[in-house]
């Protein structure tokens, strides 16, 4: 049986085959194979369907008048959805936070570029045709946005994160 090997994402089972107690069957499968989903088919009253869902089943589908093709298609859809959920919930590799260039205004980025070139505030102001006080104001804003303590720290962050090359 595939389930015993652990290679099954979804178990599609007729509720009539999970006798004598479909709820106990559901709990047993969920305990032994927590990643496998159970989907019941067949005639189940609303109370039984609720009990199965509470025990961990994905649900109960009623197949009427040869609805086997529909059940198979639905099961394939559930399998695909479960696989995608597994792929998106995998723990992401931790990385150092990277400040995005979009966080800085164009002017702040221009000033940061001047800082990384080792220019003094007066030189940056001359290049940008602004006052030295304007450079200082923008520099304070970019320090705050980058989480930098000072000029040297801002330059280090810029190089370390690839904000400037």
GROMACS .gro file of C-alpha atoms in nm:
model
  165
    1UNK     CA    1   0.000   0.000   0.000
    2UNK     CA    2   0.141   0.341  -0.100
    3UNK     CA    3   0.025   0.506   0.221
    4UNK     CA    4   0.245   0.278   0.432
    5UNK     CA    5   0.549   0.399   0.235
    6UNK     CA    6   0.459   0.763   0.303
    7UNK     CA    7   0.456   0.859  -0.064
    8UNK     CA    8   0.096   0.979  -0.085
    9UNK     CA    9  -0.025   1.337  -0.068
   10UNK     CA   10  -0.399   1.271  -0.073
   11UNK     CA   11  -0.602   0.962   0.017
   12UNK     CA   12  -0.931   0.936  -0.172
   13UNK     CA   13  -1.151   0.682   0.004
   14UNK     CA   14  -1.516   0.586  -0.003
   15UNK     CA   15  -1.667   0.653   0.339
   16UNK     CA   16  -1.836   0.310   0.324
   17UNK     CA   17  -1.492   0.143   0.308
   18UNK     CA   18  -1.363   0.314   0.623
   19UNK     CA   19  -1.581   0.095   0.843
   20UNK     CA   20  -1.664   0.050   1.118
   21UNK     CA   21  -1.559   0.402   1.220
   22UNK     CA   22  -1.454   0.655   0.950
   23UNK     CA   23  -1.365   0.914   1.217
   24UNK     CA   24  -1.130   0.672   1.392
   25UNK     CA   25  -0.982   0.579   1.053
   26UNK     CA   26  -0.922   0.949   0.978
   27UNK     CA   27  -0.750   1.011   1.313
   28UNK     CA   28  -0.535   0.702   1.269
   29UNK     CA   29  -0.418   0.804   0.921
   30UNK     CA   30  -0.357   1.168   1.029
   31UNK     CA   31  -0.154   1.051   1.329
   32UNK     CA   32   0.064   0.812   1.130
   33UNK     CA   33   0.091   1.029   0.816
   34UNK     CA   34   0.037   1.395   0.913
   35UNK     CA   35   0.124   1.529   0.569
   36UNK     CA   36  -0.130   1.310   0.385
   37UNK     CA   37  -0.472   1.461   0.326
   38UNK     CA   38  -0.785   1.249   0.338
   39UNK     CA   39  -1.076   1.312   0.103
   40UNK     CA   40  -1.385   1.097   0.148
   41UNK     CA   41  -1.638   1.016  -0.121
   42UNK     CA   42  -1.980   0.863  -0.104
   43UNK     CA   43  -2.292   0.911   0.098
   44UNK     CA   44  -2.217   1.079   0.427
   45UNK     CA   45  -2.470   1.276   0.621
   46UNK     CA   46  -2.382   1.632   0.724
   47UNK     CA   47  -2.303   1.528   1.082
   48UNK     CA   48  -2.060   1.259   0.964
   49UNK     CA   49  -1.898   1.502   0.719
   50UNK     CA   50  -1.849   1.753   1.001
   51UNK     CA   51  -1.703   1.484   1.227
   52UNK     CA   52  -1.462   1.374   0.953
   53UNK     CA   53  -1.351   1.732   0.893
   54UNK     CA   54  -1.301   1.784   1.267
   55UNK     CA   55  -1.086   1.468   1.274
   56UNK     CA   56  -0.863   1.612   1.000
   57UNK     CA   57  -1.017   1.506   0.670
   58UNK     CA   58  -1.014   1.749   0.379
   59UNK     CA   59  -1.384   1.687   0.329
   60UNK     CA   60  -1.647   1.462   0.177
   61UNK     CA   61  -1.751   1.467  -0.190
   62UNK     CA   62  -2.064   1.305  -0.315
   63UNK     CA   63  -2.035   1.131  -0.649
   64UNK     CA   64  -2.372   1.106  -0.816
   65UNK     CA   65  -2.454   0.903  -1.130
   66UNK     CA   66  -2.105   0.805  -1.239
   67UNK     CA   67  -1.922   1.113  -1.119
   68UNK     CA   68  -1.595   0.924  -1.092
   69UNK     CA   69  -1.424   1.138  -1.358
   70UNK     CA   70  -1.511   1.449  -1.162
   71UNK     CA   71  -1.374   1.294  -0.841
   72UNK     CA   72  -1.049   1.197  -1.010
   73UNK     CA   73  -1.008   1.547  -1.156
   74UNK     CA   74  -1.082   1.705  -0.820
   75UNK     CA   75  -0.834   1.476  -0.647
   76UNK     CA   76  -0.564   1.576  -0.895
   77UNK     CA   77  -0.640   1.940  -0.820
   78UNK     CA   78  -0.613   1.879  -0.445
   79UNK     CA   79  -0.280   1.698  -0.490
   80UNK     CA   80  -0.144   1.986  -0.696
   81UNK     CA   81  -0.264   2.244  -0.444
   82UNK     CA   82  -0.110   2.053  -0.153
   83UNK     CA   83   0.224   2.023  -0.335
   84UNK     CA   84   0.231   2.396  -0.403
   85UNK     CA   85   0.146   2.469  -0.039
   86UNK     CA   86   0.433   2.249   0.073
   87UNK     CA   87   0.669   2.433  -0.161
   88UNK     CA   88   0.563   2.779  -0.042
   89UNK     CA   89   0.570   2.701   0.328
   90UNK     CA   90   0.925   2.570   0.331
   91UNK     CA   91   1.139   2.780   0.561
   92UNK     CA   92   1.316   3.048   0.364
   93UNK     CA   93   1.691   3.074   0.386
   94UNK     CA   94   1.775   3.357   0.625
   95UNK     CA   95   1.954   3.646   0.465
   96UNK     CA   96   2.085   3.974   0.590
   97UNK     CA   97   1.821   4.242   0.531
   98UNK     CA   98   1.899   4.448   0.224
   99UNK     CA   99   1.783   4.807   0.206
  100UNK     CA  100   1.620   4.860  -0.130
  101UNK     CA  101   1.734   5.145  -0.351
  102UNK     CA  102   1.367   5.240  -0.389
  103UNK     CA  103   1.366   5.343  -0.022
  104UNK     CA  104   1.602   5.630  -0.095
  105UNK     CA  105   1.494   5.934  -0.292
  106UNK     CA  106   1.691   6.022  -0.604
  107UNK     CA  107   1.865   6.306  -0.418
  108UNK     CA  108   1.953   6.080  -0.122
  109UNK     CA  109   2.095   5.825  -0.364
  110UNK     CA  110   2.305   6.097  -0.532
  111UNK     CA  111   2.439   6.204  -0.193
  112UNK     CA  112   2.509   5.844  -0.094
  113UNK     CA  113   2.704   5.803  -0.417
  114UNK     CA  114   2.912   6.109  -0.326
  115UNK     CA  115   2.973   5.968   0.020
  116UNK     CA  116   3.092   5.637  -0.126
  117UNK     CA  117   3.334   5.832  -0.344
  118UNK     CA  118   3.484   5.985  -0.031
  119UNK     CA  119   3.367   6.338  -0.106
  120UNK     CA  120   3.311   6.598   0.166
  121UNK     CA  121   2.969   6.762   0.205
  122UNK     CA  122   3.093   7.079   0.035
  123UNK     CA  123   3.211   6.882  -0.271
  124UNK     CA  124   2.880   6.695  -0.297
  125UNK     CA  125   2.690   7.025  -0.263
  126UNK     CA  126   2.899   7.175  -0.546
  127UNK     CA  127   2.840   6.876  -0.772
  128UNK     CA  128   2.463   6.884  -0.713
  129UNK     CA  129   2.430   7.263  -0.708
  130UNK     CA  130   2.267   7.268  -0.363
  131UNK     CA  131   2.372   7.412  -0.030
  132UNK     CA  132   2.584   7.219   0.216
  133UNK     CA  133   2.291   7.227   0.462
  134UNK     CA  134   2.074   7.054   0.200
  135UNK     CA  135   2.336   6.780   0.169
  136UNK     CA  136   2.341   6.739   0.549
  137UNK     CA  137   1.960   6.718   0.562
  138UNK     CA  138   1.945   6.452   0.290
  139UNK     CA  139   2.237   6.266   0.449
  140UNK     CA  140   2.049   6.244   0.781
  141UNK     CA  141   1.746   6.106   0.597
  142UNK     CA  142   1.946   5.837   0.421
  143UNK     CA  143   2.123   5.741   0.747
  144UNK     CA  144   1.782   5.690   0.905
  145UNK     CA  145   1.645   5.489   0.611
  146UNK     CA  146   1.953   5.267   0.595
  147UNK     CA  147   1.975   5.227   0.972
  148UNK     CA  148   2.323   5.377   0.970
  149UNK     CA  149   2.487   5.540   1.271
  150UNK     CA  150   2.701   5.777   1.068
  151UNK     CA  151   2.863   5.849   0.732
  152UNK     CA  152   3.107   5.556   0.742
  153UNK     CA  153   2.835   5.314   0.846
  154UNK     CA  154   2.611   5.432   0.560
  155UNK     CA  155   2.892   5.376   0.310
  156UNK     CA  156   2.960   5.028   0.452
  157UNK     CA  157   2.591   4.936   0.428
  158UNK     CA  158   2.575   5.067   0.071
  159UNK     CA  159   2.866   4.851  -0.041
  160UNK     CA  160   2.776   4.544   0.164
  161UNK     CA  161   2.418   4.532   0.035
  162UNK     CA  162   2.502   4.609  -0.326
  163UNK     CA  163   2.320   4.941  -0.318
  164UNK     CA  164   2.626   5.086  -0.489
  165UNK     CA  165   2.904   4.900  -0.670
   0.00000   0.00000   0.00000
